[in-house]
mmCIF file of C-alpha atoms in Angstrom:
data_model
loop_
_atom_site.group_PDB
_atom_site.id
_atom_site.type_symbol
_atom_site.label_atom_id
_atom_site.label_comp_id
_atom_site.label_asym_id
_atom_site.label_seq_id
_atom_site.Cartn_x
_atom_site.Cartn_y
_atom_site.Cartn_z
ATOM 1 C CA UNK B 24 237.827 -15.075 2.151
ATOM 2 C CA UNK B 25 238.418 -18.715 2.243
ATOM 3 C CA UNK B 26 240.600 -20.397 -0.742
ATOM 4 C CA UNK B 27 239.988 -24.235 -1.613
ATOM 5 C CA UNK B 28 241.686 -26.136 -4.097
ATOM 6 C CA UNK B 29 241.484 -29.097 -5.863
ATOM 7 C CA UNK B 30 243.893 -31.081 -7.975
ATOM 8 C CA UNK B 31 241.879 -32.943 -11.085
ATOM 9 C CA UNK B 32 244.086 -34.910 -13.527
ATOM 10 C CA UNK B 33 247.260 -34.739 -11.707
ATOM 11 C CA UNK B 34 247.827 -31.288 -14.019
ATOM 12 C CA UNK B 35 244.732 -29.359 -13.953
ATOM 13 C CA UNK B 36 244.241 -26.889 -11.133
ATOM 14 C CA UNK B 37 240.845 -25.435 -10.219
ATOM 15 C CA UNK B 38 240.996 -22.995 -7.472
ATOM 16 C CA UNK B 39 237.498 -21.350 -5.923
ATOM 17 C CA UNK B 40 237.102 -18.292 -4.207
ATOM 18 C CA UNK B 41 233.817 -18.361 -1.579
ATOM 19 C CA UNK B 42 233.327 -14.316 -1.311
ATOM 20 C CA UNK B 43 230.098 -14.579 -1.809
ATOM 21 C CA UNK B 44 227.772 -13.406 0.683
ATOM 22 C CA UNK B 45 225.786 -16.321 1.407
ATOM 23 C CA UNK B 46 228.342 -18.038 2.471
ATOM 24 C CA UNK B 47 229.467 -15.004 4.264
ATOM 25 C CA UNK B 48 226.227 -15.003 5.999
ATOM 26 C CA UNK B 49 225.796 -19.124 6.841
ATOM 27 C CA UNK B 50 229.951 -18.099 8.329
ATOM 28 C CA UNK B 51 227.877 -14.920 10.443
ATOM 29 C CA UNK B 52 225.045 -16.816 11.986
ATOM 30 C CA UNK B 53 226.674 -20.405 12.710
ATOM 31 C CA UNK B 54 229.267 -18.394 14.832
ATOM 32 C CA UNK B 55 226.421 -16.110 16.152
ATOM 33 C CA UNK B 56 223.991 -18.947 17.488
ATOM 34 C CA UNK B 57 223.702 -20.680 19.989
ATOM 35 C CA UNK B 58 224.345 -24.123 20.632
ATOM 36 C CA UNK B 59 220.759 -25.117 21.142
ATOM 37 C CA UNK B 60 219.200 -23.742 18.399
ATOM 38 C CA UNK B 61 220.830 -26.189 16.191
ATOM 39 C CA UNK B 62 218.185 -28.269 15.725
ATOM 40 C CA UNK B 63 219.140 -29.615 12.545
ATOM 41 C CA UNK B 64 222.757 -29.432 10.755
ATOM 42 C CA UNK B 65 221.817 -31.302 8.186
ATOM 43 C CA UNK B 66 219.718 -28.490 6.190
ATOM 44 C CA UNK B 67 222.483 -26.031 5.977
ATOM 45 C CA UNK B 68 225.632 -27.740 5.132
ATOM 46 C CA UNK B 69 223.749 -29.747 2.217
ATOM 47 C CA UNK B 70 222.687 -26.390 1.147
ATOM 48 C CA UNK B 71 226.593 -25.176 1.567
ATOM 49 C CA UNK B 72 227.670 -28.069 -0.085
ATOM 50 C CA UNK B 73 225.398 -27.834 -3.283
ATOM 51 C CA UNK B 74 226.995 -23.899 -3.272
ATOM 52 C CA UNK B 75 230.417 -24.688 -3.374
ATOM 53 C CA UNK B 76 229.589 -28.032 -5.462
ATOM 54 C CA UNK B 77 228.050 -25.669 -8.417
ATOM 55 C CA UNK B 78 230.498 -23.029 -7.790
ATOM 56 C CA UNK B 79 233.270 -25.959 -9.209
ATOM 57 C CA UNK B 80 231.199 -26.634 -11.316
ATOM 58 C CA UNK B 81 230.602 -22.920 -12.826
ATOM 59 C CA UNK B 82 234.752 -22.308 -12.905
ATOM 60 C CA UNK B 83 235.467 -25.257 -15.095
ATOM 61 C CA UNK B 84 233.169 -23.759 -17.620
ATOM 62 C CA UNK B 85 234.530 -20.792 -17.548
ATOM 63 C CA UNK B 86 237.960 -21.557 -17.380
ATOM 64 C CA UNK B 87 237.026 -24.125 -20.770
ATOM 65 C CA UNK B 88 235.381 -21.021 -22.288
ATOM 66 C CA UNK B 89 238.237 -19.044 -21.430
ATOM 67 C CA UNK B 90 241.219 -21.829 -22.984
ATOM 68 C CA UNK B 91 239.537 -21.992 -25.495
ATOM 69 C CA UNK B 92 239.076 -17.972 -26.299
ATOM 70 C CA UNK B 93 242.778 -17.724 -25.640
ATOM 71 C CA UNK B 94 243.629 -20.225 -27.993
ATOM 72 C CA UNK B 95 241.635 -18.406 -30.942
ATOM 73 C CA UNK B 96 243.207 -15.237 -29.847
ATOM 74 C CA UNK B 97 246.827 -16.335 -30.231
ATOM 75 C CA UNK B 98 246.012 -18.273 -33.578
ATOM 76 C CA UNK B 99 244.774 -15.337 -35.469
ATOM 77 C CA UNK B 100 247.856 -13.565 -33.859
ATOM 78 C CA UNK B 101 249.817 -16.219 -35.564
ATOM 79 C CA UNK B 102 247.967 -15.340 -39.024
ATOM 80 C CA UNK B 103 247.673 -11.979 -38.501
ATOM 81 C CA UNK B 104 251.870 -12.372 -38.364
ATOM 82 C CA UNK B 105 252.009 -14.586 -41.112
ATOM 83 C CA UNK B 106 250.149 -12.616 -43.404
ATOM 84 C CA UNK B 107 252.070 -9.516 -42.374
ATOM 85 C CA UNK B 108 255.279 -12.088 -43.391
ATOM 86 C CA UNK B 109 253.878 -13.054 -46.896
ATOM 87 C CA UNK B 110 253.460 -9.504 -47.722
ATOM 88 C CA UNK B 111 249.793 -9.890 -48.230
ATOM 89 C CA UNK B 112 247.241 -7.254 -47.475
ATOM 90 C CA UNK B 113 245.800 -6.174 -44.081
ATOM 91 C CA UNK B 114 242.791 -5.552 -44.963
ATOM 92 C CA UNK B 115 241.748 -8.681 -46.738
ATOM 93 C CA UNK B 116 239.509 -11.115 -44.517
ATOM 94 C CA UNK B 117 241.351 -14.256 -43.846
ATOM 95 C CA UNK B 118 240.538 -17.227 -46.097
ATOM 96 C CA UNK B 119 238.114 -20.279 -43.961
ATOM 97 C CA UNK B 120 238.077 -23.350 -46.197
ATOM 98 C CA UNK B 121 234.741 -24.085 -46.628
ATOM 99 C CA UNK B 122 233.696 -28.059 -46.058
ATOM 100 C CA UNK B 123 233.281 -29.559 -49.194
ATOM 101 C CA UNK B 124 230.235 -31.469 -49.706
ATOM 102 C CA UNK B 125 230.746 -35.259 -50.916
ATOM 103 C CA UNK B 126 226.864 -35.425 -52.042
ATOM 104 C CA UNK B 127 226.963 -38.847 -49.527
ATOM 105 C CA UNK B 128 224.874 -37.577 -46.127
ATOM 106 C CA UNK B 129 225.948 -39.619 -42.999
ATOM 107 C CA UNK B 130 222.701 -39.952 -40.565
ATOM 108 C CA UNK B 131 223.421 -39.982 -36.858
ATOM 109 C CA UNK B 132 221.193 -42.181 -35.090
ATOM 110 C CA UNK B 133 219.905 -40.959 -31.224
ATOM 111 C CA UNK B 134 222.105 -44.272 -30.200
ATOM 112 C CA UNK B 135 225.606 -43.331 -31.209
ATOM 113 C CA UNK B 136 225.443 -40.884 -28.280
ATOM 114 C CA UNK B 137 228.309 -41.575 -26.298
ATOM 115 C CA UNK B 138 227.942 -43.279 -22.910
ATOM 116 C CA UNK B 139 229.037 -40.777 -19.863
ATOM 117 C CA UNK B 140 231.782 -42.242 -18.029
ATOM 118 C CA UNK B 141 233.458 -41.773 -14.659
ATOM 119 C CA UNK B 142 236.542 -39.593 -14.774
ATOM 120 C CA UNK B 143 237.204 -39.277 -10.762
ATOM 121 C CA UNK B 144 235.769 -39.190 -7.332
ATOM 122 C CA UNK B 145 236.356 -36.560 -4.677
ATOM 123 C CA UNK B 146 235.239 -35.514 -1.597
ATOM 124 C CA UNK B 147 234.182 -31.748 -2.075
ATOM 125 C CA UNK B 148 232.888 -30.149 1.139
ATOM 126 C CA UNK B 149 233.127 -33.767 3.134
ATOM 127 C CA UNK B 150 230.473 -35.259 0.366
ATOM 128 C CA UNK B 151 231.619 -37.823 -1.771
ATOM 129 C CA UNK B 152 231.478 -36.145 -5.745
ATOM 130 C CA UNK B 153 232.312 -38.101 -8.599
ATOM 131 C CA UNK B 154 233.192 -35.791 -11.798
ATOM 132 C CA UNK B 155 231.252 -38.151 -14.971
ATOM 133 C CA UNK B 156 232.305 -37.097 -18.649
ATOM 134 C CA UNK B 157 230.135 -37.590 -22.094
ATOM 135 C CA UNK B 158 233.368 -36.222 -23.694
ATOM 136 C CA UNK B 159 231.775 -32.404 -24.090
ATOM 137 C CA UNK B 160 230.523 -31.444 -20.709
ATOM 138 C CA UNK B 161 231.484 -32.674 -17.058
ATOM 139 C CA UNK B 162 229.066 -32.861 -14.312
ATOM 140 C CA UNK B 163 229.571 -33.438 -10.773
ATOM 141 C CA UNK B 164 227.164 -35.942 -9.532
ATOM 142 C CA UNK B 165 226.904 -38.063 -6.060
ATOM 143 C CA UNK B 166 226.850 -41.613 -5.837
ATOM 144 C CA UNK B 167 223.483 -43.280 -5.963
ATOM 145 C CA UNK B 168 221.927 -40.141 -7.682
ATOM 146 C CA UNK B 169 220.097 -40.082 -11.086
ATOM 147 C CA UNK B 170 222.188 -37.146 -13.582
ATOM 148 C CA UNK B 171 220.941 -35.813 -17.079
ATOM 149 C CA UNK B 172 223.000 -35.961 -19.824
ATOM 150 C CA UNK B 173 222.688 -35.536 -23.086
ATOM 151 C CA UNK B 174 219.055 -35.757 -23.236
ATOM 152 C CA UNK B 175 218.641 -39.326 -21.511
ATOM 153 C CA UNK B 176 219.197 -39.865 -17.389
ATOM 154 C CA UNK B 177 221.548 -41.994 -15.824
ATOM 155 C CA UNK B 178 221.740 -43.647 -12.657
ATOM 156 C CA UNK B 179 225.616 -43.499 -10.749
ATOM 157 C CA UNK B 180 225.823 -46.322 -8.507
ATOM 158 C CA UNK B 181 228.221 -48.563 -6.818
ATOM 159 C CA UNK B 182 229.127 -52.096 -7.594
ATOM 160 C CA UNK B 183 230.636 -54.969 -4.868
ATOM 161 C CA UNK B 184 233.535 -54.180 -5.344
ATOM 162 C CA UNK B 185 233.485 -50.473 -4.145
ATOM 163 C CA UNK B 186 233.789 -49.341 -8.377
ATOM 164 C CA UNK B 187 231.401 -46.782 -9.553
ATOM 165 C CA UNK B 188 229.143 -47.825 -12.379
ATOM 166 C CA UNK B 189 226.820 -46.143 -14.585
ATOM 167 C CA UNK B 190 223.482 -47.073 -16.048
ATOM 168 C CA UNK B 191 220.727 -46.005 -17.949
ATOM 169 C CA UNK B 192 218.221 -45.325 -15.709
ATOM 170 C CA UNK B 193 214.625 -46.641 -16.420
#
């Protein structure tokens, strides 16, 4: 069992477990094979690195999923306490203000959809990642690659300068 972590935000820990038994099995047969029957080591580590690059990927969902379930849980706690506090009844469903309806209907145009933007680059699995935020989702994408999001693609490349840049892609 092999334990990687990264550090993302200076706060935010994501730790990955590789147990699974593909990677058990690329671990089995490079140490098994000889040295002349690598022919070509570029086919398995990209296929190693696109495993352990979606298996990131995969835990920061869940973990998101999972902040947020926690946070729900200890909020009704809270009301579940206060109620208990006000003396009103257990059984009564708890009161969800309902939105109230101004009669004035805002349209969202297709444009106002925000623009992904860069939130850090690392090197995951000695390939160069760089995590790129629309605000709801984060994707992990490589540099000069074209990335879905949103419902339009995008094109991550690099400027002069060495600075990542994003762009519409045509």
């Amino acid at each position: 069992m092999c334990k990687l972590k990264f550090l993302v935000s200076g706060a935010m820990f994501f730790s990955v477990i590789l147990n699974s038994p593909a990677f058990a099995e690329n671990v089995a047969g490079a140490v098994n094979q000889p040295a002349a029957a690598e022919a070509s080591p570029t086919d398995e580590p990209e296929s190693s690195q696109t495993q352990i690059i979606q298996m990131v990927q995969d835990d920061y969902l869940f973990q998101k999923t999972y902040r947020g379930l926690k946070n729900e849980l200890a909020l009704e706690e809270l009301r579940n306490k206060i109620r208990k506090l006000q003396g009103v009844d257990k059984l009564s469903p708890p009161t969800i203000a309902q939105p109230v309806d101004t009669g004035s209907e805002t349209l969202v145009s297709a444009d106002t959809v925000p623009m992904p933007r860069v939130l850090l680059e690392t090197q995951i699995a000695g390939v160069s990642t760089v995590a790129v935020s629309d605000g709801n989702q984060i994707k992990y994408v490589m540099p000069g690659r074209v990335f879905d999001m949103n419902g339009k693609s995008y094109h991550l490349s690099r400027t002069q300068g060495n600075k990542l840049r994003i762009q519409e892609a045509n």
